[in-house]
């Protein structure tokens, strides 16, 4: 499995390559777009200028292109808005064509209409179906394959069982077609599948989130929240979650904004691996499910913290390579990366029973 890390600025690229990232995703919002549309009609839902979240000038894109050619670690550009107004589609197409001219050929897209527009206008770029699209079953993946996807990015709320089922179905389809998927990019015979692994666990599903991410206001996803019954009446909850509540002896669960367990502490620089979301314990299962790429979220995070995240994920993958079972992998992972425990802010909550 390859590490796909968030890139907030050109300056981070070389540093993250040396830390062990295999590839990157990054936003590009030209100044002209920001001036014309502001923050209420975002290009990629990260309309932030106060700190390094994305690239804002074509000259920086040219520098980044040269670095990609030097180091050979590709950068995928994000267009994560759920929808655009009609006049924006040709403008976005021009941005993409200009970026393709300097070597950027893969794009993470959430809006189905934009994918369709690009294909109808013969813009033959590689398309990764964004996790913001919230694909949930094999029928949805089948539908989008008609638009020639290269990669499917599962959203944050997919279970490992769901992902495994979808991937298995896709692999059977590929085998039936003699290893050549009819509706995928010509140079590729196997669809890639990407799953979230570190940072920015959110209580919302991206496809149903209409919060703005900008300098002018706080992010709705940063608001602390608690998960529990909405009334005093008995509510049927999932067996796994109910069992985990009993083990924790809690009626409601605070997934963000709460204090860390007493035994857990950040390092001297304030860093804790997986503090805002972690799926490292699930790596063995993700590999068995057929995941090919791991999304390490972190555009806008401290560069030092992102570098540590990449190195820790690389260490976890090294542990995975020499582990013969899920149990052995988890034991070795906890001994090496989490000797005093973890944040318990898990991406894959169905794994609580293993803790």
mmCIF file with all atom_site columns, C-alpha atoms in Angstrom, residues 241-348:
data_model
loop_
_atom_site.group_PDB
_atom_site.id
_atom_site.type_symbol
_atom_site.label_atom_id
_atom_site.label_alt_id
_atom_site.label_comp_id
_atom_site.label_asym_id
_atom_site.label_entity_id
_atom_site.label_seq_id
_atom_site.pdbx_PDB_ins_code
_atom_site.Cartn_x
_atom_site.Cartn_y
_atom_site.Cartn_z
_atom_site.occupancy
_atom_site.B_iso_or_equiv
_atom_site.pdbx_formal_charge
_atom_site.auth_seq_id
_atom_site.auth_comp_id
_atom_site.auth_asym_id
_atom_site.auth_atom_id
_atom_site.pdbx_PDB_model_num
ATOM 1   C CA . UNK A 1 241 ? -21.058 0.402   19.465 1.00 0.00 ? 241 UNK A CA 1
ATOM 2   C CA . UNK A 1 242 ? -23.297 -0.643  22.386 1.00 0.00 ? 242 UNK A CA 1
ATOM 3   C CA . UNK A 1 243 ? -20.779 -3.265  23.472 1.00 0.00 ? 243 UNK A CA 1
ATOM 4   C CA . UNK A 1 244 ? -17.966 -0.742  23.250 1.00 0.00 ? 244 UNK A CA 1
ATOM 5   C CA . UNK A 1 245 ? -19.990 1.711   25.393 1.00 0.00 ? 245 UNK A CA 1
ATOM 6   C CA . UNK A 1 246 ? -20.430 -0.951  28.040 1.00 0.00 ? 246 UNK A CA 1
ATOM 7   C CA . UNK A 1 247 ? -16.715 -1.674  28.069 1.00 0.00 ? 247 UNK A CA 1
ATOM 8   C CA . UNK A 1 248 ? -15.992 2.036   28.447 1.00 0.00 ? 248 UNK A CA 1
ATOM 9   C CA . UNK A 1 249 ? -18.819 2.403   31.011 1.00 0.00 ? 249 UNK A CA 1
ATOM 10  C CA . UNK A 1 250 ? -20.160 5.485   29.234 1.00 0.00 ? 250 UNK A CA 1
ATOM 11  C CA . UNK A 1 251 ? -23.625 6.491   28.051 1.00 0.00 ? 251 UNK A CA 1
ATOM 12  C CA . UNK A 1 252 ? -22.318 8.897   25.430 1.00 0.00 ? 252 UNK A CA 1
ATOM 13  C CA . UNK A 1 253 ? -19.021 9.011   23.585 1.00 0.00 ? 253 UNK A CA 1
ATOM 14  C CA . UNK A 1 254 ? -16.970 12.153  22.982 1.00 0.00 ? 254 UNK A CA 1
ATOM 15  C CA . UNK A 1 255 ? -15.099 11.632  19.703 1.00 0.00 ? 255 UNK A CA 1
ATOM 16  C CA . UNK A 1 256 ? -13.608 15.114  19.235 1.00 0.00 ? 256 UNK A CA 1
ATOM 17  C CA . UNK A 1 257 ? -12.649 18.013  21.397 1.00 0.00 ? 257 UNK A CA 1
ATOM 18  C CA . UNK A 1 258 ? -12.331 15.907  24.551 1.00 0.00 ? 258 UNK A CA 1
ATOM 19  C CA . UNK A 1 259 ? -9.356  15.368  26.800 1.00 0.00 ? 259 UNK A CA 1
ATOM 20  C CA . UNK A 1 260 ? -6.900  12.584  26.089 1.00 0.00 ? 260 UNK A CA 1
ATOM 21  C CA . UNK A 1 261 ? -6.766  9.590   28.417 1.00 0.00 ? 261 UNK A CA 1
ATOM 22  C CA . UNK A 1 262 ? -4.609  10.309  31.475 1.00 0.00 ? 262 UNK A CA 1
ATOM 23  C CA . UNK A 1 263 ? -1.978  7.793   30.391 1.00 0.00 ? 263 UNK A CA 1
ATOM 24  C CA . UNK A 1 264 ? -1.520  9.496   27.004 1.00 0.00 ? 264 UNK A CA 1
ATOM 25  C CA . UNK A 1 265 ? 0.520   12.617  26.445 1.00 0.00 ? 265 UNK A CA 1
ATOM 26  C CA . UNK A 1 266 ? 1.887   14.581  23.514 1.00 0.00 ? 266 UNK A CA 1
ATOM 27  C CA . UNK A 1 267 ? 5.620   14.862  22.934 1.00 0.00 ? 267 UNK A CA 1
ATOM 28  C CA . UNK A 1 268 ? 7.600   17.958  23.887 1.00 0.00 ? 268 UNK A CA 1
ATOM 29  C CA . UNK A 1 269 ? 6.523   19.665  20.656 1.00 0.00 ? 269 UNK A CA 1
ATOM 30  C CA . UNK A 1 270 ? 2.826   18.935  21.207 1.00 0.00 ? 270 UNK A CA 1
ATOM 31  C CA . UNK A 1 271 ? 2.605   16.045  18.732 1.00 0.00 ? 271 UNK A CA 1
ATOM 32  C CA . UNK A 1 272 ? 0.616   12.849  19.162 1.00 0.00 ? 272 UNK A CA 1
ATOM 33  C CA . UNK A 1 273 ? 0.258   10.408  16.277 1.00 0.00 ? 273 UNK A CA 1
ATOM 34  C CA . UNK A 1 274 ? -3.366  10.018  15.257 1.00 0.00 ? 274 UNK A CA 1
ATOM 35  C CA . UNK A 1 275 ? -4.724  12.550  17.734 1.00 0.00 ? 275 UNK A CA 1
ATOM 36  C CA . UNK A 1 276 ? -7.420  13.814  15.349 1.00 0.00 ? 276 UNK A CA 1
ATOM 37  C CA . UNK A 1 277 ? -8.087  10.469  13.678 1.00 0.00 ? 277 UNK A CA 1
ATOM 38  C CA . UNK A 1 278 ? -6.205  7.204   13.287 1.00 0.00 ? 278 UNK A CA 1
ATOM 39  C CA . UNK A 1 279 ? -6.622  3.937   11.402 1.00 0.00 ? 279 UNK A CA 1
ATOM 40  C CA . UNK A 1 280 ? -3.175  2.417   11.923 1.00 0.00 ? 280 UNK A CA 1
ATOM 41  C CA . UNK A 1 281 ? -4.542  -0.543  13.895 1.00 0.00 ? 281 UNK A CA 1
ATOM 42  C CA . UNK A 1 282 ? -6.607  -1.483  10.830 1.00 0.00 ? 282 UNK A CA 1
ATOM 43  C CA . UNK A 1 283 ? -3.715  -1.648  8.334  1.00 0.00 ? 283 UNK A CA 1
ATOM 44  C CA . UNK A 1 284 ? -3.627  -5.440  8.255  1.00 0.00 ? 284 UNK A CA 1
ATOM 45  C CA . UNK A 1 285 ? -7.357  -5.613  7.520  1.00 0.00 ? 285 UNK A CA 1
ATOM 46  C CA . UNK A 1 286 ? -7.162  -2.827  4.936  1.00 0.00 ? 286 UNK A CA 1
ATOM 47  C CA . UNK A 1 287 ? -4.422  -4.742  3.138  1.00 0.00 ? 287 UNK A CA 1
ATOM 48  C CA . UNK A 1 288 ? -6.512  -7.912  3.170  1.00 0.00 ? 288 UNK A CA 1
ATOM 49  C CA . UNK A 1 289 ? -9.481  -5.932  1.862  1.00 0.00 ? 289 UNK A CA 1
ATOM 50  C CA . UNK A 1 290 ? -7.435  -4.885  -1.182 1.00 0.00 ? 290 UNK A CA 1
ATOM 51  C CA . UNK A 1 291 ? -6.727  -1.222  -0.428 1.00 0.00 ? 291 UNK A CA 1
ATOM 52  C CA . UNK A 1 292 ? -3.889  0.051   -2.627 1.00 0.00 ? 292 UNK A CA 1
ATOM 53  C CA . UNK A 1 293 ? -3.381  3.588   -1.273 1.00 0.00 ? 293 UNK A CA 1
ATOM 54  C CA . UNK A 1 294 ? -3.620  5.220   2.156  1.00 0.00 ? 294 UNK A CA 1
ATOM 55  C CA . UNK A 1 295 ? -4.763  8.815   2.524  1.00 0.00 ? 295 UNK A CA 1
ATOM 56  C CA . UNK A 1 296 ? -2.797  10.782  5.093  1.00 0.00 ? 296 UNK A CA 1
ATOM 57  C CA . UNK A 1 297 ? -4.817  13.974  5.564  1.00 0.00 ? 297 UNK A CA 1
ATOM 58  C CA . UNK A 1 298 ? -3.005  17.084  6.712  1.00 0.00 ? 298 UNK A CA 1
ATOM 59  C CA . UNK A 1 299 ? -3.117  20.085  4.389  1.00 0.00 ? 299 UNK A CA 1
ATOM 60  C CA . UNK A 1 300 ? -2.669  23.037  6.741  1.00 0.00 ? 300 UNK A CA 1
ATOM 61  C CA . UNK A 1 301 ? -1.209  20.999  9.606  1.00 0.00 ? 301 UNK A CA 1
ATOM 62  C CA . UNK A 1 302 ? 2.146   21.888  11.086 1.00 0.00 ? 302 UNK A CA 1
ATOM 63  C CA . UNK A 1 303 ? 4.818   20.704  8.665  1.00 0.00 ? 303 UNK A CA 1
ATOM 64  C CA . UNK A 1 304 ? 6.777   19.043  11.490 1.00 0.00 ? 304 UNK A CA 1
ATOM 65  C CA . UNK A 1 305 ? 3.693   17.091  12.539 1.00 0.00 ? 305 UNK A CA 1
ATOM 66  C CA . UNK A 1 306 ? 2.971   15.986  8.982  1.00 0.00 ? 306 UNK A CA 1
ATOM 67  C CA . UNK A 1 307 ? 6.533   14.770  8.568  1.00 0.00 ? 307 UNK A CA 1
ATOM 68  C CA . UNK A 1 308 ? 6.199   12.728  11.762 1.00 0.00 ? 308 UNK A CA 1
ATOM 69  C CA . UNK A 1 309 ? 2.887   11.335  10.532 1.00 0.00 ? 309 UNK A CA 1
ATOM 70  C CA . UNK A 1 310 ? 4.479   10.166  7.295  1.00 0.00 ? 310 UNK A CA 1
ATOM 71  C CA . UNK A 1 311 ? 7.404   8.581   9.121  1.00 0.00 ? 311 UNK A CA 1
ATOM 72  C CA . UNK A 1 312 ? 5.075   6.834   11.592 1.00 0.00 ? 312 UNK A CA 1
ATOM 73  C CA . UNK A 1 313 ? 2.872   5.507   8.794  1.00 0.00 ? 313 UNK A CA 1
ATOM 74  C CA . UNK A 1 314 ? 5.960   4.264   6.990  1.00 0.00 ? 314 UNK A CA 1
ATOM 75  C CA . UNK A 1 315 ? 7.080   2.512   10.206 1.00 0.00 ? 315 UNK A CA 1
ATOM 76  C CA . UNK A 1 316 ? 3.639   0.958   10.558 1.00 0.00 ? 316 UNK A CA 1
ATOM 77  C CA . UNK A 1 317 ? 3.836   -0.373  6.988  1.00 0.00 ? 317 UNK A CA 1
ATOM 78  C CA . UNK A 1 318 ? 7.272   -1.831  7.753  1.00 0.00 ? 318 UNK A CA 1
ATOM 79  C CA . UNK A 1 319 ? 5.809   -3.608  10.778 1.00 0.00 ? 319 UNK A CA 1
ATOM 80  C CA . UNK A 1 320 ? 2.976   -4.876  8.587  1.00 0.00 ? 320 UNK A CA 1
ATOM 81  C CA . UNK A 1 321 ? 5.426   -6.414  6.105  1.00 0.00 ? 321 UNK A CA 1
ATOM 82  C CA . UNK A 1 322 ? 6.918   -8.722  8.750  1.00 0.00 ? 322 UNK A CA 1
ATOM 83  C CA . UNK A 1 323 ? 3.683   -9.569  10.590 1.00 0.00 ? 323 UNK A CA 1
ATOM 84  C CA . UNK A 1 324 ? 2.079   -12.948 9.904  1.00 0.00 ? 324 UNK A CA 1
ATOM 85  C CA . UNK A 1 325 ? -1.266  -12.111 11.481 1.00 0.00 ? 325 UNK A CA 1
ATOM 86  C CA . UNK A 1 326 ? -3.464  -9.230  12.540 1.00 0.00 ? 326 UNK A CA 1
ATOM 87  C CA . UNK A 1 327 ? -2.838  -10.006 16.213 1.00 0.00 ? 327 UNK A CA 1
ATOM 88  C CA . UNK A 1 328 ? 0.945   -9.960  15.798 1.00 0.00 ? 328 UNK A CA 1
ATOM 89  C CA . UNK A 1 329 ? 0.773   -6.763  13.747 1.00 0.00 ? 329 UNK A CA 1
ATOM 90  C CA . UNK A 1 330 ? -1.254  -4.943  16.400 1.00 0.00 ? 330 UNK A CA 1
ATOM 91  C CA . UNK A 1 331 ? 0.985   -6.116  19.196 1.00 0.00 ? 331 UNK A CA 1
ATOM 92  C CA . UNK A 1 332 ? 4.133   -4.947  17.409 1.00 0.00 ? 332 UNK A CA 1
ATOM 93  C CA . UNK A 1 333 ? 2.494   -1.674  16.367 1.00 0.00 ? 333 UNK A CA 1
ATOM 94  C CA . UNK A 1 334 ? 1.471   -0.818  19.908 1.00 0.00 ? 334 UNK A CA 1
ATOM 95  C CA . UNK A 1 335 ? 4.867   -1.747  21.325 1.00 0.00 ? 335 UNK A CA 1
ATOM 96  C CA . UNK A 1 336 ? 6.703   0.441   18.836 1.00 0.00 ? 336 UNK A CA 1
ATOM 97  C CA . UNK A 1 337 ? 4.391   3.393   18.141 1.00 0.00 ? 337 UNK A CA 1
ATOM 98  C CA . UNK A 1 338 ? 1.943   3.440   21.048 1.00 0.00 ? 338 UNK A CA 1
ATOM 99  C CA . UNK A 1 339 ? 3.717   2.024   24.124 1.00 0.00 ? 339 UNK A CA 1
ATOM 100 C CA . UNK A 1 340 ? 1.609   4.230   26.429 1.00 0.00 ? 340 UNK A CA 1
ATOM 101 C CA . UNK A 1 341 ? -1.636  3.866   24.510 1.00 0.00 ? 341 UNK A CA 1
ATOM 102 C CA . UNK A 1 342 ? -3.266  5.858   21.721 1.00 0.00 ? 342 UNK A CA 1
ATOM 103 C CA . UNK A 1 343 ? -5.812  8.647   21.352 1.00 0.00 ? 343 UNK A CA 1
ATOM 104 C CA . UNK A 1 344 ? -8.634  6.119   20.752 1.00 0.00 ? 344 UNK A CA 1
ATOM 105 C CA . UNK A 1 345 ? -9.952  8.435   18.031 1.00 0.00 ? 345 UNK A CA 1
ATOM 106 C CA . UNK A 1 346 ? -10.446 5.577   15.583 1.00 0.00 ? 346 UNK A CA 1
ATOM 107 C CA . UNK A 1 347 ? -11.337 5.806   11.909 1.00 0.00 ? 347 UNK A CA 1
ATOM 108 C CA . UNK A 1 348 ? -12.613 2.249   11.834 1.00 0.00 ? 348 UNK A CA 1
#
